[in-house]
Coordinates of C-alpha atoms in Angstrom, one line a residue:
M26 CA -17.0 5.1 -19.5
Q27 CA -17.3 2.2 -17.4
S28 CA -19.9 0.9 -14.8
S29 CA -19.9 1.4 -11.1
L30 CA -18.8 -1.6 -9.1
S31 CA -20.0 -0.5 -5.7
L32 CA -23.7 -1.3 -5.7
S33 CA -25.8 -4.3 -6.7
L34 CA -28.2 -3.8 -9.6
S35 CA -31.9 -4.3 -9.9
P36 CA -33.9 -5.1 -13.1
A37 CA -34.8 -2.0 -15.2
I38 CA -38.5 -2.0 -15.9
V39 CA -38.7 -0.7 -19.5
S40 CA -41.5 -1.1 -22.0
R41 CA -40.6 -1.8 -25.6
S42 CA -42.1 -0.7 -28.9
H43 CA -41.9 -2.8 -32.0
P44 CA -41.8 -1.2 -35.4
S45 CA -41.9 -3.3 -38.5
F46 CA -38.8 -3.6 -40.7
T47 CA -37.7 -4.0 -44.2
V48 CA -34.3 -4.6 -45.7
S49 CA -32.9 -3.3 -48.9
S50 CA -29.6 -4.1 -50.5
V51 CA -26.5 -2.2 -51.8
K52 CA -23.5 -3.6 -53.4
P53 CA -21.0 -4.6 -50.7
L54 CA -17.4 -3.6 -50.6
N55 CA -15.0 -6.5 -50.4
L56 CA -13.7 -5.8 -46.9
S57 CA -13.0 -8.4 -44.2
F58 CA -12.1 -7.3 -40.7
C59 CA -12.8 -8.4 -37.2
G60 CA -13.8 -6.6 -34.0
L61 CA -13.6 -2.8 -33.9
R62 CA -10.0 -2.4 -35.0
R63 CA -10.9 0.1 -37.8
E64 CA -8.8 3.1 -37.2
A65 CA -7.3 2.9 -40.7
L66 CA -10.8 3.2 -42.1
G67 CA -11.8 6.1 -39.8
L68 CA -13.8 3.8 -37.6
G69 CA -14.0 4.0 -33.8
F70 CA -15.4 1.7 -31.2
A71 CA -18.7 1.2 -29.4
T72 CA -20.2 -0.6 -26.4
S73 CA -23.2 -2.6 -25.4
L74 CA -26.7 -1.5 -26.4
N75 CA -28.6 0.9 -24.1
R76 CA -32.3 1.2 -25.1
N77 CA -33.7 3.4 -22.4
L78 CA -37.1 4.3 -23.6
R79 CA -37.1 7.5 -21.6
Q80 CA -34.9 8.8 -24.4
L81 CA -36.2 6.7 -27.4
P82 CA -39.0 7.9 -29.6
R83 CA -41.7 5.3 -30.2
R84 CA -41.5 4.4 -33.8
Q85 CA -45.0 3.9 -35.4
H86 CA -43.8 3.3 -38.9
S87 CA -41.6 0.9 -40.7
A88 CA -38.0 1.7 -41.2
V89 CA -35.6 0.9 -44.0
V90 CA -31.9 0.0 -43.4
T91 CA -29.6 -0.7 -46.3
A92 CA -27.4 -3.7 -46.0
A93 CA -25.9 -6.2 -48.4
A94 CA -26.6 -9.9 -48.3
S95 CA -24.9 -11.1 -51.5
D96 CA -21.5 -11.6 -50.0
N97 CA -22.8 -12.3 -46.5
G98 CA -22.3 -16.0 -46.5
S99 CA -25.0 -18.5 -47.3
T100 CA -27.1 -20.4 -44.9
S101 CA -27.4 -24.2 -44.7
G102 CA -30.9 -25.6 -44.3
S103 CA -34.0 -23.6 -44.0
F104 CA -32.9 -20.7 -41.8
D105 CA -32.9 -17.1 -42.9
Y106 CA -29.5 -16.5 -41.3
D107 CA -26.7 -18.4 -39.8
L108 CA -26.4 -15.8 -37.0
L109 CA -28.9 -13.3 -35.7
I110 CA -27.7 -10.7 -33.2
I111 CA -30.2 -8.7 -31.1
G112 CA -28.4 -5.4 -30.4
A113 CA -25.8 -3.3 -32.3
G114 CA -23.6 -2.1 -29.5
V115 CA -20.0 -3.1 -29.1
G116 CA -20.9 -6.8 -28.4
G117 CA -23.2 -7.1 -31.4
H118 CA -20.9 -5.1 -33.7
G119 CA -17.8 -7.2 -32.8
A120 CA -19.7 -10.5 -33.1
A121 CA -21.2 -9.5 -36.5
L122 CA -17.8 -8.5 -38.0
H123 CA -16.2 -11.7 -36.8
A124 CA -19.1 -13.8 -38.0
V125 CA -18.8 -12.5 -41.6
E126 CA -15.1 -13.1 -41.4
K127 CA -16.0 -16.7 -40.6
G128 CA -18.3 -17.0 -43.5
L129 CA -21.7 -16.8 -41.7
K130 CA -24.7 -15.1 -43.2
T131 CA -25.4 -12.5 -40.5
A132 CA -28.0 -10.0 -39.5
I133 CA -28.2 -7.6 -36.6
V134 CA -31.4 -6.3 -35.0
E135 CA -31.4 -2.8 -33.6
G136 CA -34.3 -0.8 -32.1
D137 CA -32.4 2.4 -31.6
V138 CA -29.2 3.5 -33.3
V139 CA -26.0 1.6 -34.1
G140 CA -23.3 2.0 -31.5
G141 CA -25.2 1.4 -28.3
T142 CA -24.4 3.1 -25.1
C143 CA -20.7 3.6 -25.6
V144 CA -20.9 5.6 -28.9
N145 CA -24.2 7.4 -28.2
R146 CA -24.4 7.8 -24.4
G147 CA -21.2 6.4 -22.9
C148 CA -17.5 6.0 -23.4
V149 CA -17.1 7.9 -26.7
P150 CA -18.8 11.2 -25.7
S151 CA -17.5 11.0 -22.2
K152 CA -13.9 10.8 -23.5
A153 CA -14.6 13.9 -25.6
L154 CA -15.8 15.7 -22.4
L155 CA -12.7 14.5 -20.5
A156 CA -10.4 15.6 -23.3
A157 CA -11.8 19.1 -23.2
S158 CA -12.0 19.4 -19.5
G159 CA -8.6 17.9 -19.1
R160 CA -7.1 20.7 -21.3
M161 CA -8.9 23.2 -19.1
R162 CA -7.4 21.6 -15.9
E163 CA -3.9 21.8 -17.4
L164 CA -4.3 25.4 -18.6
K165 CA -5.5 26.4 -15.1
S166 CA -2.6 24.7 -13.4
D167 CA -0.2 27.6 -13.1
H168 CA 2.3 25.7 -11.0
H169 CA 2.5 22.8 -13.5
L170 CA 2.9 25.1 -16.6
K171 CA 5.4 27.4 -14.9
S172 CA 7.6 24.3 -14.1
L173 CA 7.7 23.7 -17.9
G174 CA 8.5 27.3 -18.6
I175 CA 5.1 28.1 -19.9
H176 CA 2.9 31.2 -19.0
V177 CA -0.7 31.5 -20.2
S178 CA -3.4 34.1 -19.7
A179 CA -6.7 33.1 -18.1
A180 CA -8.2 30.2 -20.0
E181 CA -12.0 30.0 -20.7
Y182 CA -14.3 27.5 -22.3
D183 CA -17.5 27.5 -24.2
R184 CA -19.9 25.0 -22.7
Q185 CA -21.9 24.5 -25.9
G186 CA -18.7 24.1 -27.8
V187 CA -17.5 21.4 -25.5
A188 CA -21.0 19.7 -25.7
D189 CA -20.9 19.9 -29.5
H190 CA -17.5 18.3 -29.6
A191 CA -18.9 15.3 -27.7
N192 CA -22.0 15.1 -29.9
N193 CA -20.1 15.4 -33.1
L194 CA -17.7 12.7 -32.1
A195 CA -20.5 10.3 -31.3
S196 CA -22.2 11.1 -34.6
K197 CA -19.0 10.4 -36.6
I198 CA -18.2 7.1 -34.8
R199 CA -21.9 6.0 -35.1
S200 CA -21.7 6.6 -38.9
N201 CA -18.4 4.7 -39.2
L202 CA -19.8 1.7 -37.3
T203 CA -22.9 1.6 -39.4
N204 CA -20.9 1.8 -42.6
S205 CA -18.6 -0.9 -41.5
L206 CA -21.5 -3.3 -41.1
K207 CA -23.0 -2.4 -44.4
A208 CA -19.6 -2.7 -46.2
I209 CA -19.3 -6.4 -45.4
G210 CA -22.9 -7.3 -46.0
V211 CA -24.4 -7.5 -42.5
D212 CA -28.2 -7.0 -42.7
I213 CA -29.3 -4.4 -40.3
L214 CA -32.9 -5.1 -39.3
T215 CA -34.5 -2.0 -37.7
G216 CA -36.9 -2.8 -34.8
F217 CA -36.9 -4.3 -31.4
G218 CA -36.3 -8.1 -31.5
T219 CA -38.4 -10.5 -29.5
I220 CA -37.7 -14.2 -29.2
V221 CA -40.9 -16.0 -30.0
G222 CA -39.5 -19.6 -29.9
P223 CA -36.4 -21.6 -30.5
Q224 CA -34.3 -20.0 -33.3
K225 CA -37.1 -17.5 -34.1
V226 CA -37.2 -13.7 -33.5
K227 CA -40.0 -11.3 -34.3
I228 CA -38.8 -7.9 -35.6
G229 CA -40.8 -4.9 -34.6
S230 CA -44.6 -4.7 -34.2
S231 CA -45.4 -6.5 -37.4
N232 CA -45.7 -10.3 -37.7
S233 CA -42.3 -10.5 -39.4
I234 CA -40.5 -13.6 -38.1
V235 CA -36.8 -14.2 -38.8
T236 CA -35.1 -17.5 -38.2
A237 CA -31.5 -18.2 -37.5
K238 CA -29.4 -21.2 -36.7
D239 CA -27.8 -19.3 -33.7
I240 CA -29.0 -16.2 -31.9
I241 CA -27.0 -13.8 -29.7
I242 CA -28.6 -11.5 -27.2
A243 CA -26.6 -8.3 -26.9
T244 CA -29.2 -5.8 -25.6
G245 CA -26.9 -4.0 -23.1
S246 CA -28.0 -1.9 -20.2
V247 CA -29.5 1.3 -18.9
P248 CA -28.6 3.6 -16.0
F249 CA -29.7 2.2 -12.7
V250 CA -31.7 4.6 -10.7
P251 CA -32.3 3.6 -7.0
K252 CA -35.6 3.7 -5.4
G253 CA -36.5 7.1 -3.9
V254 CA -34.6 9.0 -6.6
E255 CA -36.7 11.3 -8.9
V256 CA -34.9 12.0 -12.1
D257 CA -36.1 15.1 -14.0
G258 CA -33.3 15.1 -16.6
K259 CA -32.3 18.7 -15.6
T260 CA -31.3 18.9 -12.0
V261 CA -31.4 15.2 -11.1
I262 CA -29.7 13.4 -14.0
T263 CA -28.1 10.1 -15.1
S264 CA -24.9 9.8 -17.1
D265 CA -27.1 9.8 -20.3
H266 CA -28.2 13.4 -19.5
A267 CA -24.8 14.5 -18.1
L268 CA -23.1 13.7 -21.4
K269 CA -25.2 16.4 -23.1
L270 CA -23.5 19.0 -20.8
E271 CA -26.6 21.2 -20.9
S272 CA -25.3 23.0 -17.8
V273 CA -22.3 23.2 -15.5
P274 CA -23.8 23.5 -12.0
D275 CA -22.0 25.4 -9.3
W276 CA -22.4 22.5 -6.9
I277 CA -23.3 19.0 -7.9
A278 CA -23.7 15.8 -5.8
I279 CA -22.5 12.6 -7.4
V280 CA -24.1 9.5 -6.0
G281 CA -21.6 6.7 -6.4
S282 CA -17.8 6.8 -6.6
G283 CA -17.1 4.1 -9.2
Y284 CA -15.9 4.6 -12.7
I285 CA -18.8 6.8 -13.8
G286 CA -18.8 9.0 -10.7
L287 CA -15.0 9.5 -10.8
E288 CA -14.9 10.5 -14.5
F289 CA -17.7 13.0 -14.1
S290 CA -16.1 14.5 -11.0
D291 CA -13.0 15.0 -13.1
V292 CA -15.1 16.8 -15.8
Y293 CA -17.1 19.0 -13.4
T294 CA -14.3 20.1 -11.2
A295 CA -12.1 21.0 -14.2
L296 CA -15.0 23.2 -15.5
G297 CA -15.4 24.9 -12.2
S298 CA -18.1 22.9 -10.2
E299 CA -17.9 21.9 -6.6
V300 CA -18.5 18.2 -6.2
T301 CA -19.9 16.2 -3.3
F302 CA -19.6 12.4 -3.4
V303 CA -22.3 10.2 -1.8
E304 CA -21.0 6.6 -1.4
A305 CA -22.9 3.7 0.2
L306 CA -19.7 1.8 1.2
D307 CA -17.2 2.9 3.8
Q308 CA -14.6 4.2 1.4
L309 CA -14.5 5.9 -2.0
M310 CA -13.7 3.9 -5.1
P311 CA -14.6 0.6 -3.5
G312 CA -14.1 -1.4 -6.7
F313 CA -10.4 -0.6 -7.1
D314 CA -7.4 -2.1 -5.4
P315 CA -7.3 -0.5 -1.9
E316 CA -3.8 0.8 -2.3
I317 CA -4.6 2.4 -5.7
S318 CA -7.8 3.8 -4.2
K319 CA -5.9 5.5 -1.4
L320 CA -3.4 7.1 -3.8
A321 CA -6.1 8.1 -6.3
Q322 CA -8.1 9.8 -3.5
R323 CA -5.0 11.7 -2.5
V324 CA -4.5 13.0 -6.0
L325 CA -8.0 13.1 -7.6
V326 CA -10.2 14.0 -4.6
N327 CA -8.4 15.7 -1.7
P328 CA -6.7 18.6 -3.6
R329 CA -9.8 19.4 -5.7
N330 CA -13.0 21.1 -4.8
I331 CA -14.5 17.8 -3.7
D332 CA -16.0 16.6 -0.4
Y333 CA -17.7 13.3 0.3
H334 CA -20.0 11.3 2.5
T335 CA -19.3 7.6 2.9
G336 CA -21.3 4.8 4.5
V337 CA -24.6 6.5 3.6
F338 CA -27.5 6.0 1.2
A339 CA -29.3 8.7 -0.7
S340 CA -32.7 7.5 0.4
K341 CA -34.6 10.3 -1.4
I342 CA -33.6 12.8 -4.0
T343 CA -36.0 15.6 -5.0
P344 CA -35.3 17.8 -8.1
A345 CA -35.0 21.5 -7.8
R346 CA -38.4 23.3 -8.3
D347 CA -40.2 26.4 -7.3
G348 CA -36.9 28.1 -6.4
K349 CA -35.8 25.4 -4.1
P350 CA -32.5 23.5 -4.5
V351 CA -32.1 19.7 -5.1
L352 CA -32.7 18.0 -1.8
I353 CA -30.8 14.8 -0.9
E354 CA -31.8 12.9 2.2
L355 CA -29.0 10.7 3.6
I356 CA -29.4 7.7 5.8
D357 CA -26.8 5.5 7.5
A358 CA -26.1 2.5 5.2
K359 CA -26.1 0.1 8.1
T360 CA -28.6 1.4 10.6
K361 CA -30.8 3.2 8.1
E362 CA -31.0 6.1 10.6
P363 CA -31.3 9.6 9.1
K364 CA -27.8 11.2 8.8
D365 CA -28.0 14.5 6.9
T366 CA -29.8 16.5 4.2
L367 CA -27.9 18.1 1.4
E368 CA -29.0 21.1 -0.6
V369 CA -27.2 21.2 -4.0
D370 CA -27.7 22.7 -7.5
A371 CA -27.8 19.3 -9.2
A372 CA -27.4 15.6 -8.5
L373 CA -25.8 13.0 -10.9
I374 CA -26.9 9.4 -10.2
A375 CA -23.9 7.2 -10.9
T376 CA -24.9 4.0 -9.1
G377 CA -24.1 1.7 -12.0
R378 CA -26.2 0.2 -14.8
A379 CA -29.1 -2.3 -15.0
P380 CA -29.5 -4.9 -17.8
F381 CA -32.0 -4.1 -20.5
T382 CA -33.7 -7.4 -20.9
Q383 CA -37.4 -6.7 -20.4
G384 CA -39.6 -7.6 -23.3
L385 CA -37.1 -9.9 -25.0
G386 CA -39.5 -12.8 -24.9
L387 CA -37.2 -15.0 -22.8
E388 CA -40.3 -16.6 -21.3
N389 CA -40.9 -18.2 -24.7
V390 CA -37.8 -20.3 -24.3
D391 CA -38.3 -20.9 -20.6
V392 CA -35.6 -18.5 -19.4
A393 CA -35.9 -16.6 -16.2
T394 CA -33.6 -13.6 -15.6
Q395 CA -31.7 -13.1 -12.3
R396 CA -32.0 -9.5 -11.2
G397 CA -32.6 -8.7 -14.8
F398 CA -29.5 -10.5 -16.1
V399 CA -29.7 -13.4 -18.5
P400 CA -28.1 -16.5 -16.9
V401 CA -25.2 -18.0 -19.0
D402 CA -22.4 -20.5 -18.6
E403 CA -18.7 -19.8 -19.2
R404 CA -19.3 -20.1 -23.0
M405 CA -22.1 -17.4 -22.9
R406 CA -24.7 -20.2 -23.6
V407 CA -28.1 -19.2 -22.1
I408 CA -29.4 -21.3 -19.2
D409 CA -33.1 -21.9 -18.8
A410 CA -35.2 -22.0 -15.6
N411 CA -34.4 -25.7 -15.1
G412 CA -30.7 -25.2 -15.3
K413 CA -30.4 -26.6 -18.8
L414 CA -28.7 -25.0 -21.8
V415 CA -31.0 -23.4 -24.4
P416 CA -29.8 -24.7 -27.7
H417 CA -28.4 -22.1 -30.1
L418 CA -29.1 -19.2 -27.8
F419 CA -26.3 -17.0 -26.4
C420 CA -26.1 -13.8 -24.4
I421 CA -23.2 -11.4 -24.2
G422 CA -22.2 -8.0 -22.7
D423 CA -24.1 -6.1 -20.0
A424 CA -27.2 -8.2 -20.4
N425 CA -25.4 -11.2 -18.8
G426 CA -23.6 -9.2 -16.1
K427 CA -20.4 -11.2 -16.2
M428 CA -18.3 -8.1 -16.8
M429 CA -20.1 -4.8 -17.7
L430 CA -17.4 -3.3 -20.0
A431 CA -17.6 -2.5 -23.7
H432 CA -14.6 -4.4 -24.8
A433 CA -15.7 -7.4 -22.7
A434 CA -18.9 -7.5 -24.6
S435 CA -17.0 -7.6 -27.9
A436 CA -14.7 -10.3 -26.7
Q437 CA -17.6 -12.4 -25.6
G438 CA -19.3 -12.0 -29.0
I439 CA -16.1 -13.0 -30.8
S440 CA -15.8 -16.0 -28.5
V441 CA -19.4 -17.1 -29.3
V442 CA -18.7 -16.9 -33.0
E443 CA -15.6 -19.1 -32.6
Q444 CA -17.8 -21.7 -30.9
V445 CA -20.6 -21.7 -33.5
T446 CA -18.1 -22.1 -36.2
G447 CA -16.6 -25.2 -34.7
R448 CA -13.7 -24.0 -32.4
D449 CA -14.3 -24.3 -28.7
H450 CA -13.3 -21.1 -26.9
V451 CA -13.7 -20.0 -23.3
L452 CA -12.9 -16.3 -22.6
N453 CA -10.6 -15.6 -19.6
H454 CA -12.3 -12.6 -18.0
L455 CA -9.3 -12.1 -15.6
S456 CA -7.3 -11.1 -18.7
I457 CA -9.8 -8.3 -19.6
P458 CA -8.5 -4.8 -18.6
A459 CA -10.5 -1.9 -17.2
A460 CA -9.7 1.8 -17.1
C461 CA -11.0 5.0 -15.5
F462 CA -10.1 8.0 -17.7
T463 CA -9.5 10.6 -15.0
H464 CA -6.5 12.9 -15.0
P465 CA -4.3 11.0 -14.3
E466 CA -5.8 7.7 -15.3
I467 CA -6.5 4.4 -13.4
S468 CA -6.2 1.0 -15.0
M469 CA -6.3 -2.6 -13.8
V470 CA -6.4 -6.2 -14.9
G471 CA -6.8 -9.4 -12.9
L472 CA -7.2 -9.6 -9.2
T473 CA -6.8 -7.0 -6.5
E474 CA -4.4 -7.7 -3.7
P475 CA -7.1 -8.8 -1.2
Q476 CA -8.7 -11.1 -3.9
A477 CA -5.3 -12.6 -4.8
R478 CA -4.4 -13.3 -1.1
E479 CA -7.8 -14.9 -0.5
K480 CA -7.3 -17.1 -3.6
G481 CA -3.7 -18.0 -2.4
E482 CA -5.0 -19.0 1.0
K483 CA -7.7 -21.2 -0.5
E484 CA -5.4 -22.9 -3.1
G485 CA -2.2 -23.0 -1.0
F486 CA 0.2 -20.7 -2.9
E487 CA 2.2 -17.7 -1.9
V488 CA 1.4 -14.2 -3.2
S489 CA 3.9 -11.4 -3.6
V490 CA 3.7 -7.8 -4.6
A491 CA 6.0 -5.5 -6.6
K492 CA 5.7 -1.8 -7.1
T493 CA 7.3 0.9 -9.2
S494 CA 6.8 4.7 -9.1
F495 CA 6.3 7.0 -12.0
K496 CA 8.7 9.3 -10.3
A497 CA 11.5 7.0 -11.5
N498 CA 10.4 7.2 -15.1
T499 CA 12.2 9.6 -17.4
K500 CA 9.3 10.3 -19.7
A501 CA 6.9 11.0 -16.8
L502 CA 9.4 13.4 -15.3
A503 CA 9.9 15.1 -18.7
E504 CA 6.1 15.7 -18.7
N505 CA 6.3 16.8 -15.0
E506 CA 3.8 14.0 -14.3
G507 CA 5.6 11.9 -11.8
E508 CA 2.6 11.2 -9.6
G509 CA 1.8 7.6 -10.1
L510 CA 2.2 4.0 -9.1
A511 CA 2.3 0.6 -10.8
K512 CA 1.6 -2.5 -8.8
L513 CA 2.1 -6.1 -9.7
I514 CA 0.5 -9.0 -7.8
Y515 CA 2.0 -12.4 -8.7
R516 CA 3.0 -15.9 -7.6
P517 CA 6.8 -16.0 -6.7
D518 CA 6.9 -19.8 -7.2
N519 CA 6.0 -19.9 -10.9
G520 CA 5.9 -16.3 -12.0
E521 CA 2.1 -16.2 -12.8
I522 CA 0.7 -12.7 -13.0
L523 CA -2.4 -12.4 -10.8
G524 CA -3.1 -8.7 -11.2
V525 CA -1.7 -5.4 -12.3
H526 CA -2.9 -2.0 -11.2
I527 CA -1.7 1.4 -12.5
F528 CA -2.4 4.9 -11.5
G529 CA -0.6 7.6 -13.5
L530 CA -0.1 9.2 -16.8
H531 CA -1.6 7.2 -19.7
A532 CA -2.3 4.2 -17.4
A533 CA -5.2 3.1 -19.7
D534 CA -2.7 2.6 -22.5
L535 CA 0.0 0.9 -20.3
I536 CA -2.2 -1.8 -18.9
H537 CA -2.4 -3.8 -22.1
E538 CA 1.1 -5.3 -21.8
A539 CA -0.1 -6.9 -18.6
S540 CA -3.5 -8.0 -19.9
N541 CA -2.0 -9.6 -23.0
A542 CA 0.5 -11.4 -20.8
I543 CA -2.3 -12.8 -18.6
A544 CA -4.3 -13.8 -21.7
L545 CA -1.3 -15.6 -23.3
G546 CA -0.2 -17.2 -20.0
T547 CA 3.2 -15.4 -20.2
R548 CA 5.2 -15.6 -17.0
I549 CA 7.1 -12.8 -15.4
Q550 CA 10.5 -14.5 -15.8
D551 CA 9.9 -14.4 -19.6
I552 CA 8.6 -10.8 -19.7
K553 CA 11.7 -9.6 -18.0
L554 CA 13.6 -10.4 -21.2
A555 CA 11.5 -8.0 -23.2
V556 CA 13.0 -4.7 -24.5
H557 CA 11.2 -1.4 -24.1
A558 CA 12.1 1.8 -25.9
H559 CA 13.7 4.5 -23.9
P560 CA 12.6 7.0 -22.8
T561 CA 8.9 5.9 -22.7
L562 CA 6.2 5.4 -20.1
S563 CA 6.3 1.7 -21.0
E564 CA 9.4 1.4 -18.9
V565 CA 7.2 1.7 -15.9
L566 CA 6.0 -1.8 -16.7
D567 CA 9.5 -2.9 -17.6
E568 CA 10.8 -1.9 -14.2
L569 CA 7.8 -3.4 -12.5
F570 CA 8.3 -6.9 -14.0
K571 CA 12.1 -6.7 -13.5
S572 CA 11.6 -5.9 -9.8
A573 CA 9.6 -9.1 -9.2
K574 CA 11.4 -11.9 -7.3
V575 CA 10.5 -15.1 -9.1
K576 CA 12.0 -18.5 -8.2
A577 CA 11.5 -20.1 -11.6
H578 CA 13.8 -19.5 -14.5
A579 CA 12.9 -18.2 -17.9
S580 CA 10.9 -20.8 -19.9
I581 CA 11.4 -19.2 -23.4
P582 CA 14.5 -20.4 -25.1
V583 CA 16.9 -17.7 -26.4
S584 CA 17.1 -17.7 -30.2
E585 CA 20.3 -17.6 -32.1
P586 CA 21.8 -14.1 -32.5
V587 CA 21.1 -12.4 -35.8
A588 CA 23.7 -10.3 -37.4
V589 CA 22.6 -6.7 -38.3

């Protein structure tokens, strides 16, 4: 699950407990791999760390985590480690695996559980809920099934069974990630890490100090709860609570219509709830390309049991108590005048996420956060209060606020490791894709059309747009899923891809051809020569690139034919 793009975030005020730590060793397996590409080993993927103490027990005793140091590189000089990572979510995990691959002696500090938000309270359990609710939506769609010649009796679901599916998946992936770190000899230090000086981190509440040549902050984020909202965890909830699926309310208000809000609206409506969106901006889905938002609203909102209020703030939300429903007081987002009061069974706060950086000890290295985010440059190097780089200190993922996505955190972590091992690397964030796992899905990479046109006006180049419909794709029609659109934003003078946006069946999988092209600098005139299997959904992208009108010719030379 991804973060909402519609509202600015404020720092999360969270206290931190500090247990002591010990490390024991086991014999490591001789495995070497990078990132989270561990499907062959049964491993999944995670996201950046979320240590919301409203859900974390305070540890008053020391903890033991097994790890192996014998094959985990060797430090030069007097440091305990070459690299110390604070946080074992996606960013920390990806950086740790890449560091060991590069020969660095590595440790990772974790005050909660390995996997961070994505595995434990985010994208992994949410996809399990979306998978189950998506099956329910399909089984309840008589028109769709009849068009395929299928007739089914009334479908039912077991709420606890759906919840167990999400929880079991999270447990399995969490175990896989932990084992992957142990297998390559990454030391897992249990306890909250606090920076006490240059290249020094205290682990837990003891006086144990660990030194490292380089340190990466990867502490992630927590759900952002606006002022005036009282969360009780039962009738007024955040995404952390919603993923437990302890109830399916008859009527739930979702505050925020970004990624988080949209995905949960998909889950709740499929399971029988009525949904009301409360959005501060003037339109739903404000973070998406406007044309995609318009189509998505027509498919994902209008036909479903959903209504919405836009241009309003939820100034006060009171949980249900004493037989009274949840009360939501709405005010005009611009004038702040009272607008309406909603009475619902439950309210989900989906207004984005706030960085979890309180108590990190940043003041000990003269770093001041900005709205809770750790300031960094384009190489993820931390910047102090005087605008100078803090030597050997980096920050990745949600904690720096550059791009609050799980895979962005991992990519940033890998980029940092490249730098500390001698290869300069700057990550192109415009090449990082994003996805919303509704039914059908939404995905995007690069600039929206308004952003691209603004850039074109400033820099003096023309912007063109090409579009293709899923209705023209054989595979989509075979699935009777022709509702969808792919949109390409590009420069017609040189074929540069500025952005690609997809709404339709398996959009989250299709976007990577475009994101990889942007990352590699591949031009449209060259992609047009690529071959796609028929009949597949990938031909949606094939037709999209072929429909673009580029003035430049192909830059890739055609190789000699090979006899087969």
